[in-house]
Amino acid sequence: MLSQSVYTLINQQNGNLAFKLFEFDNNSYFDHIQRNNYFTLILVTAGEGLAKVDFCDYSFTENTLFAFYPYQPFMLQSRSALRGVAIQFHHDFFCIYRHHKEIANNGLLFNNVYEQPFVLVNEGCRNTMFNLIEGIVNELKTDSFRKDEALVSYLKILLVMATRIKLDQQDVQDAQTVNGKQLMLIQNLKNAIEDNFREKHSASEYADLLHLTPTSLARVAKSHFNKTLSDLITERIIIEAKRELYLTDKTIKEIAYELGYDDEYYFSRVFKSKTEVSPQLYRDTVGFNRGAS
């Protein structure tokens, strides 16, 4: 498939990994919990198993494309040999937050607390993706003029393509598994979280907003999202915290307060419980102040 198994691009300013593409033919890369400080795309072309992501379990088969954001915990437990290609890129190389309007995938492909973290790829899409991957490899093998920009262009097309698949499969899944009344309730819950996660952190507050009992709403959240309502709320808060830590120079205390936490130390504990790193370490390795140190 590839003439060699690993291709990398190093950030010349700090010596850190900017972009990496590699082929795998077993599960040794992903059979333990991963918490990487870069985005990861994994296209499984052969094999099947169980993906453990954010403490939830998802079955997967061949022709599955996973999308993981920085410090998102995941591992792949295979029932057979896994083969495929993985792409990893740092915020420094391509920032999802800054380019979300161009590719419309932040909150869809990545950072989507409401949907499974993968898409199923048909043969035609898979072939197109491999054409893009071949283009990426050809750029990585050369020292051509403005190589970084060419790589970003290939990556954008790949991300847009994956996002389109995600949207199509999301609509089909909803149509097949959810009736009109349930779909409205699920959408109302999403809207309620998006409108209120900075001020309302408890499941009971959302049950009150939607005029349901906490038990009923918890059942809906678990059956549709495979997560507890509390996890949905907390994960949405963490995503916003990451965005603020990456894009702004606000203090952690300011970010905590804007997200509804009077105690920045409690906020930091919540953040670390979901990411395994403190807000400061996240900022130092991914975010705004990294380049200033």
Short mmCIF file of C-alpha atoms in Angstrom, two decimals:
data_model
loop_
_atom_site.label_atom_id
_atom_site.label_comp_id
_atom_site.label_asym_id
_atom_site.label_seq_id
_atom_site.Cartn_x
_atom_site.Cartn_y
_atom_site.Cartn_z
CA MET A 1 0.00 0.00 0.00
CA LEU A 2 2.70 2.52 1.06
CA SER A 3 6.35 2.31 0.03
CA GLN A 4 7.31 2.62 3.69
CA SER A 5 5.32 2.41 6.90
CA VAL A 6 5.92 5.84 8.53
CA TYR A 7 6.13 9.39 7.18
CA THR A 8 6.60 12.37 9.48
CA LEU A 9 6.87 16.14 9.33
CA ILE A 10 8.59 17.95 12.19
CA ASN A 11 7.87 21.51 13.30
CA GLN A 12 11.18 23.26 12.61
CA GLN A 13 10.51 25.92 15.25
CA ASN A 14 10.19 23.61 18.24
CA GLY A 15 11.22 20.16 17.02
CA ASN A 16 7.84 18.61 17.83
CA LEU A 17 5.75 16.36 15.64
CA ALA A 18 3.59 18.38 13.25
CA PHE A 19 2.19 15.65 10.99
CA LYS A 20 2.53 11.88 10.82
CA LEU A 21 1.11 9.22 8.52
CA PHE A 22 1.75 5.53 9.09
CA GLU A 23 0.53 2.15 7.98
CA PHE A 24 -0.25 -0.55 10.57
CA ASP A 25 -0.78 -4.28 10.19
CA ASN A 26 -1.52 -5.28 13.79
CA ASN A 27 -3.14 -3.80 16.88
CA SER A 28 0.00 -3.07 18.90
CA TYR A 29 -0.34 0.67 18.18
CA PHE A 30 -3.79 1.02 19.70
CA ASP A 31 -4.26 -1.86 22.17
CA HIS A 32 -3.68 0.41 25.18
CA ILE A 33 -5.26 3.71 26.20
CA GLN A 34 -4.11 6.58 23.97
CA ARG A 35 -4.11 10.21 25.14
CA ASN A 36 -2.31 12.10 22.40
CA ASN A 37 -1.81 15.85 22.21
CA TYR A 38 -2.78 15.86 18.53
CA PHE A 39 -5.71 14.91 16.32
CA THR A 40 -5.83 11.31 15.12
CA LEU A 41 -7.57 9.76 12.11
CA ILE A 42 -7.52 5.95 11.86
CA LEU A 43 -8.83 4.18 8.75
CA VAL A 44 -9.27 0.48 9.52
CA THR A 45 -9.16 -1.44 6.24
CA ALA A 46 -9.22 -4.96 7.71
CA GLY A 47 -10.22 -6.41 11.06
CA GLU A 48 -12.90 -5.84 13.66
CA GLY A 49 -13.22 -5.36 17.38
CA LEU A 50 -14.28 -3.06 20.19
CA ALA A 51 -13.33 0.62 20.49
CA LYS A 52 -13.23 2.04 24.00
CA VAL A 53 -13.66 5.81 23.73
CA ASP A 54 -14.40 8.22 26.59
CA PHE A 55 -15.41 5.24 28.75
CA CYS A 56 -17.97 4.05 26.17
CA ASP A 57 -17.75 0.90 24.04
CA TYR A 58 -18.41 0.77 20.28
CA SER A 59 -18.19 -2.25 17.98
CA PHE A 60 -16.38 -1.65 14.70
CA THR A 61 -15.55 -3.54 11.52
CA GLU A 62 -13.33 -2.97 8.50
CA ASN A 63 -13.76 0.22 6.49
CA THR A 64 -14.26 2.32 9.61
CA LEU A 65 -12.72 5.78 9.96
CA PHE A 66 -12.15 6.97 13.54
CA ALA A 67 -11.63 10.63 14.45
CA PHE A 68 -10.15 11.52 17.85
CA TYR A 69 -9.32 14.97 19.22
CA PRO A 70 -6.35 15.88 21.48
CA TYR A 71 -6.25 14.05 24.82
CA GLN A 72 -9.39 12.07 24.03
CA PRO A 73 -8.86 8.64 25.63
CA PHE A 74 -9.31 5.70 23.28
CA MET A 75 -8.10 2.19 22.56
CA LEU A 76 -8.97 -0.48 19.97
CA GLN A 77 -9.41 -4.08 21.11
CA SER A 78 -9.31 -6.29 18.03
CA ARG A 79 -10.88 -9.68 17.49
CA SER A 80 -8.71 -10.19 14.42
CA ALA A 81 -5.59 -8.61 12.91
CA LEU A 82 -6.08 -4.89 12.23
CA ARG A 83 -4.72 -3.23 9.12
CA GLY A 84 -5.03 0.31 7.93
CA VAL A 85 -3.57 3.82 7.91
CA ALA A 86 -3.38 6.45 10.64
CA ILE A 87 -2.88 10.20 10.31
CA GLN A 88 -1.92 12.39 13.26
CA PHE A 89 -1.55 16.17 13.21
CA HIS A 90 -0.94 18.84 15.79
CA HIS A 91 -2.89 22.07 16.29
CA ASP A 92 0.24 23.92 15.16
CA PHE A 93 0.02 22.24 11.78
CA PHE A 94 -3.72 22.56 11.27
CA CYS A 95 -6.09 24.05 13.83
CA ILE A 96 -9.61 22.65 13.68
CA TYR A 97 -10.87 25.51 15.86
CA ARG A 98 -9.56 28.22 13.54
CA HIS A 99 -10.73 26.54 10.33
CA HIS A 100 -14.09 25.18 11.48
CA LYS A 101 -16.02 27.43 9.07
CA GLU A 102 -14.05 26.17 6.09
CA ILE A 103 -14.43 22.47 6.80
CA ALA A 104 -17.43 22.51 9.18
CA ASN A 105 -16.24 19.50 11.14
CA ASN A 106 -15.51 20.77 14.65
CA GLY A 107 -18.50 19.52 16.60
CA LEU A 108 -19.34 17.02 13.86
CA LEU A 109 -16.35 14.82 13.06
CA PHE A 110 -14.29 15.91 16.08
CA ASN A 111 -15.51 17.18 19.45
CA ASN A 112 -18.94 15.62 18.96
CA VAL A 113 -20.25 14.48 22.34
CA TYR A 114 -23.56 13.42 20.82
CA GLU A 115 -22.45 10.92 18.17
CA GLN A 116 -20.19 7.88 17.84
CA PRO A 117 -16.56 8.83 17.05
CA PHE A 118 -16.36 7.12 13.65
CA VAL A 119 -17.93 6.80 10.21
CA LEU A 120 -18.39 3.80 7.93
CA VAL A 121 -16.65 4.15 4.57
CA ASN A 122 -17.91 2.48 1.41
CA GLU A 123 -15.57 1.18 -1.30
CA GLY A 124 -15.83 4.28 -3.48
CA CYS A 125 -15.07 6.66 -0.60
CA ARG A 126 -12.28 4.42 0.60
CA ASN A 127 -10.62 4.51 -2.83
CA THR A 128 -10.92 8.30 -2.92
CA MET A 129 -9.39 8.53 0.55
CA PHE A 130 -6.45 6.39 -0.53
CA ASN A 131 -5.90 8.66 -3.52
CA LEU A 132 -5.69 11.57 -1.09
CA ILE A 133 -3.39 9.58 1.19
CA GLU A 134 -1.14 8.82 -1.79
CA GLY A 135 -1.00 12.55 -2.52
CA ILE A 136 -0.05 13.23 1.10
CA VAL A 137 2.71 10.60 0.97
CA ASN A 138 4.11 12.05 -2.26
CA GLU A 139 4.33 15.49 -0.60
CA LEU A 140 5.97 14.06 2.53
CA LYS A 141 8.61 12.30 0.40
CA THR A 142 9.75 15.54 -1.22
CA ASP A 143 11.09 18.95 -0.20
CA SER A 144 8.82 20.78 -2.59
CA PHE A 145 7.97 24.48 -2.38
CA ARG A 146 5.27 25.23 0.26
CA LYS A 147 4.89 21.56 1.13
CA ASP A 148 2.98 22.39 4.33
CA GLU A 149 0.25 24.19 2.40
CA ALA A 150 -0.13 21.30 -0.03
CA LEU A 151 -0.45 18.85 2.87
CA VAL A 152 -3.07 21.03 4.53
CA SER A 153 -5.04 21.13 1.28
CA TYR A 154 -5.09 17.32 1.07
CA LEU A 155 -6.02 17.11 4.75
CA LYS A 156 -8.89 19.59 4.34
CA ILE A 157 -10.37 17.56 1.48
CA LEU A 158 -10.10 14.38 3.53
CA LEU A 159 -11.79 16.02 6.52
CA VAL A 160 -14.58 17.55 4.42
CA MET A 161 -15.21 14.16 2.82
CA ALA A 162 -15.39 12.43 6.21
CA THR A 163 -17.71 15.13 7.55
CA ARG A 164 -20.09 14.68 4.62
CA ILE A 165 -20.21 10.93 5.31
CA LYS A 166 -20.85 11.64 8.99
CA LEU A 167 -23.78 13.93 8.20
CA ASP A 168 -25.31 11.45 5.77
CA GLN A 169 -25.00 8.52 8.17
CA GLN A 170 -26.29 10.60 11.07
CA ASP A 171 -29.49 11.41 9.14
CA VAL A 172 -30.00 7.77 8.08
CA GLN A 173 -29.41 6.46 11.59
CA ASP A 174 -31.88 8.92 13.11
CA ALA A 175 -34.50 8.03 10.50
CA GLN A 176 -34.10 4.31 11.15
CA THR A 177 -33.88 4.24 14.94
CA VAL A 178 -35.78 7.25 16.26
CA ASN A 179 -39.41 8.22 15.80
CA GLY A 180 -40.52 11.82 15.37
CA LYS A 181 -41.32 12.44 19.02
CA GLN A 182 -38.04 10.94 20.22
CA LEU A 183 -36.07 12.86 17.62
CA MET A 184 -37.59 16.13 18.80
CA LEU A 185 -36.76 15.28 22.41
CA ILE A 186 -33.16 14.42 21.51
CA GLN A 187 -32.77 17.64 19.54
CA ASN A 188 -34.31 19.62 22.40
CA LEU A 189 -31.81 18.05 24.79
CA LYS A 190 -28.89 18.95 22.51
CA ASN A 191 -30.18 22.52 22.22
CA ALA A 192 -30.66 22.77 25.98
CA ILE A 193 -27.07 21.66 26.62
CA GLU A 194 -25.67 24.00 23.97
CA ASP A 195 -27.62 26.96 25.39
CA ASN A 196 -27.00 26.30 29.08
CA PHE A 197 -23.81 24.27 29.69
CA ARG A 198 -21.98 27.34 31.01
CA GLU A 199 -24.54 27.87 33.78
CA LYS A 200 -26.28 24.53 34.34
CA HIS A 201 -24.14 21.53 35.22
CA SER A 202 -26.55 19.03 36.79
CA ALA A 203 -28.79 16.49 35.07
CA SER A 204 -31.78 17.55 37.18
CA GLU A 205 -31.61 21.11 35.81
CA TYR A 206 -31.99 19.82 32.26
CA ALA A 207 -34.85 17.55 33.29
CA ASP A 208 -36.60 20.64 34.68
CA LEU A 209 -35.94 22.58 31.47
CA LEU A 210 -37.47 19.82 29.36
CA HIS A 211 -40.30 19.06 31.79
CA LEU A 212 -39.24 15.45 32.28
CA THR A 213 -38.28 13.40 35.27
CA PRO A 214 -34.53 12.95 35.75
CA THR A 215 -34.96 9.19 35.33
CA SER A 216 -36.77 9.54 32.00
CA LEU A 217 -34.20 11.96 30.61
CA ALA A 218 -31.33 9.78 31.83
CA ARG A 219 -32.85 6.82 29.99
CA VAL A 220 -33.09 8.82 26.76
CA ALA A 221 -29.47 9.99 27.05
CA LYS A 222 -28.14 6.50 27.71
CA SER A 223 -30.15 4.78 24.97
CA HIS A 224 -29.39 7.34 22.23
CA PHE A 225 -25.94 8.68 23.11
CA ASN A 226 -24.54 5.66 25.01
CA LYS A 227 -23.56 8.09 27.78
CA THR A 228 -25.02 9.37 31.00
CA LEU A 229 -26.55 12.83 30.92
CA SER A 230 -23.92 14.05 33.36
CA ASP A 231 -21.18 12.83 31.02
CA LEU A 232 -22.77 14.66 28.08
CA ILE A 233 -22.87 17.91 30.03
CA THR A 234 -19.34 17.58 31.40
CA GLU A 235 -17.84 16.63 28.04
CA ARG A 236 -19.45 19.67 26.43
CA ILE A 237 -17.92 21.88 29.12
CA ILE A 238 -14.49 20.29 28.58
CA ILE A 239 -14.65 20.88 24.82
CA GLU A 240 -15.36 24.57 25.42
CA ALA A 241 -12.56 24.74 27.99
CA LYS A 242 -10.12 23.25 25.47
CA ARG A 243 -11.17 25.81 22.87
CA GLU A 244 -10.56 28.66 25.33
CA LEU A 245 -7.23 27.21 26.45
CA TYR A 246 -6.11 26.91 22.84
CA LEU A 247 -7.38 30.14 21.33
CA THR A 248 -7.13 32.69 24.15
CA ASP A 249 -4.75 33.99 26.79
CA LYS A 250 -7.46 34.03 29.47
CA THR A 251 -6.33 32.74 32.84
CA ILE A 252 -7.61 29.36 33.96
CA LYS A 253 -9.53 31.16 36.69
CA GLU A 254 -11.29 33.32 34.06
CA ILE A 255 -12.14 30.29 31.92
CA ALA A 256 -13.45 28.41 34.94
CA TYR A 257 -15.66 31.33 35.94
CA GLU A 258 -17.06 31.74 32.41
CA LEU A 259 -17.95 28.04 32.45
CA GLY A 260 -19.84 28.35 35.72
CA TYR A 261 -17.17 27.33 38.24
CA ASP A 262 -16.43 29.73 41.09
CA ASP A 263 -13.60 27.47 42.27
CA GLU A 264 -10.86 27.16 39.63
CA TYR A 265 -9.31 24.21 41.50
CA TYR A 266 -12.53 22.25 41.35
CA PHE A 267 -12.78 23.07 37.64
CA SER A 268 -9.20 21.83 37.15
CA ARG A 269 -10.09 18.55 38.87
CA VAL A 270 -13.10 18.11 36.60
CA PHE A 271 -10.95 18.85 33.55
CA LYS A 272 -8.26 16.40 34.61
CA SER A 273 -10.80 13.67 35.38
CA LYS A 274 -11.84 13.73 31.71
CA THR A 275 -8.49 14.34 30.01
CA GLU A 276 -5.87 12.96 32.44
CA VAL A 277 -4.02 16.29 32.20
CA SER A 278 -4.46 19.61 33.98
CA PRO A 279 -5.72 22.70 32.13
CA GLN A 280 -2.23 24.20 32.44
CA LEU A 281 -0.53 21.15 30.94
CA TYR A 282 -3.09 21.09 28.14
CA ARG A 283 -2.31 24.75 27.39
CA ASP A 284 1.44 24.14 27.57
CA THR A 285 1.33 21.24 25.09
CA VAL A 286 -1.53 22.29 22.81
CA GLY A 287 -2.74 25.78 23.53
CA PHE A 288 -2.19 29.52 23.33
CA ASN A 289 0.85 29.98 25.59
CA ARG A 290 2.84 27.04 24.26
CA GLY A 291 4.87 29.11 21.82
CA ALA A 292 5.67 31.78 24.38
CA SER A 293 7.53 29.50 26.77
#
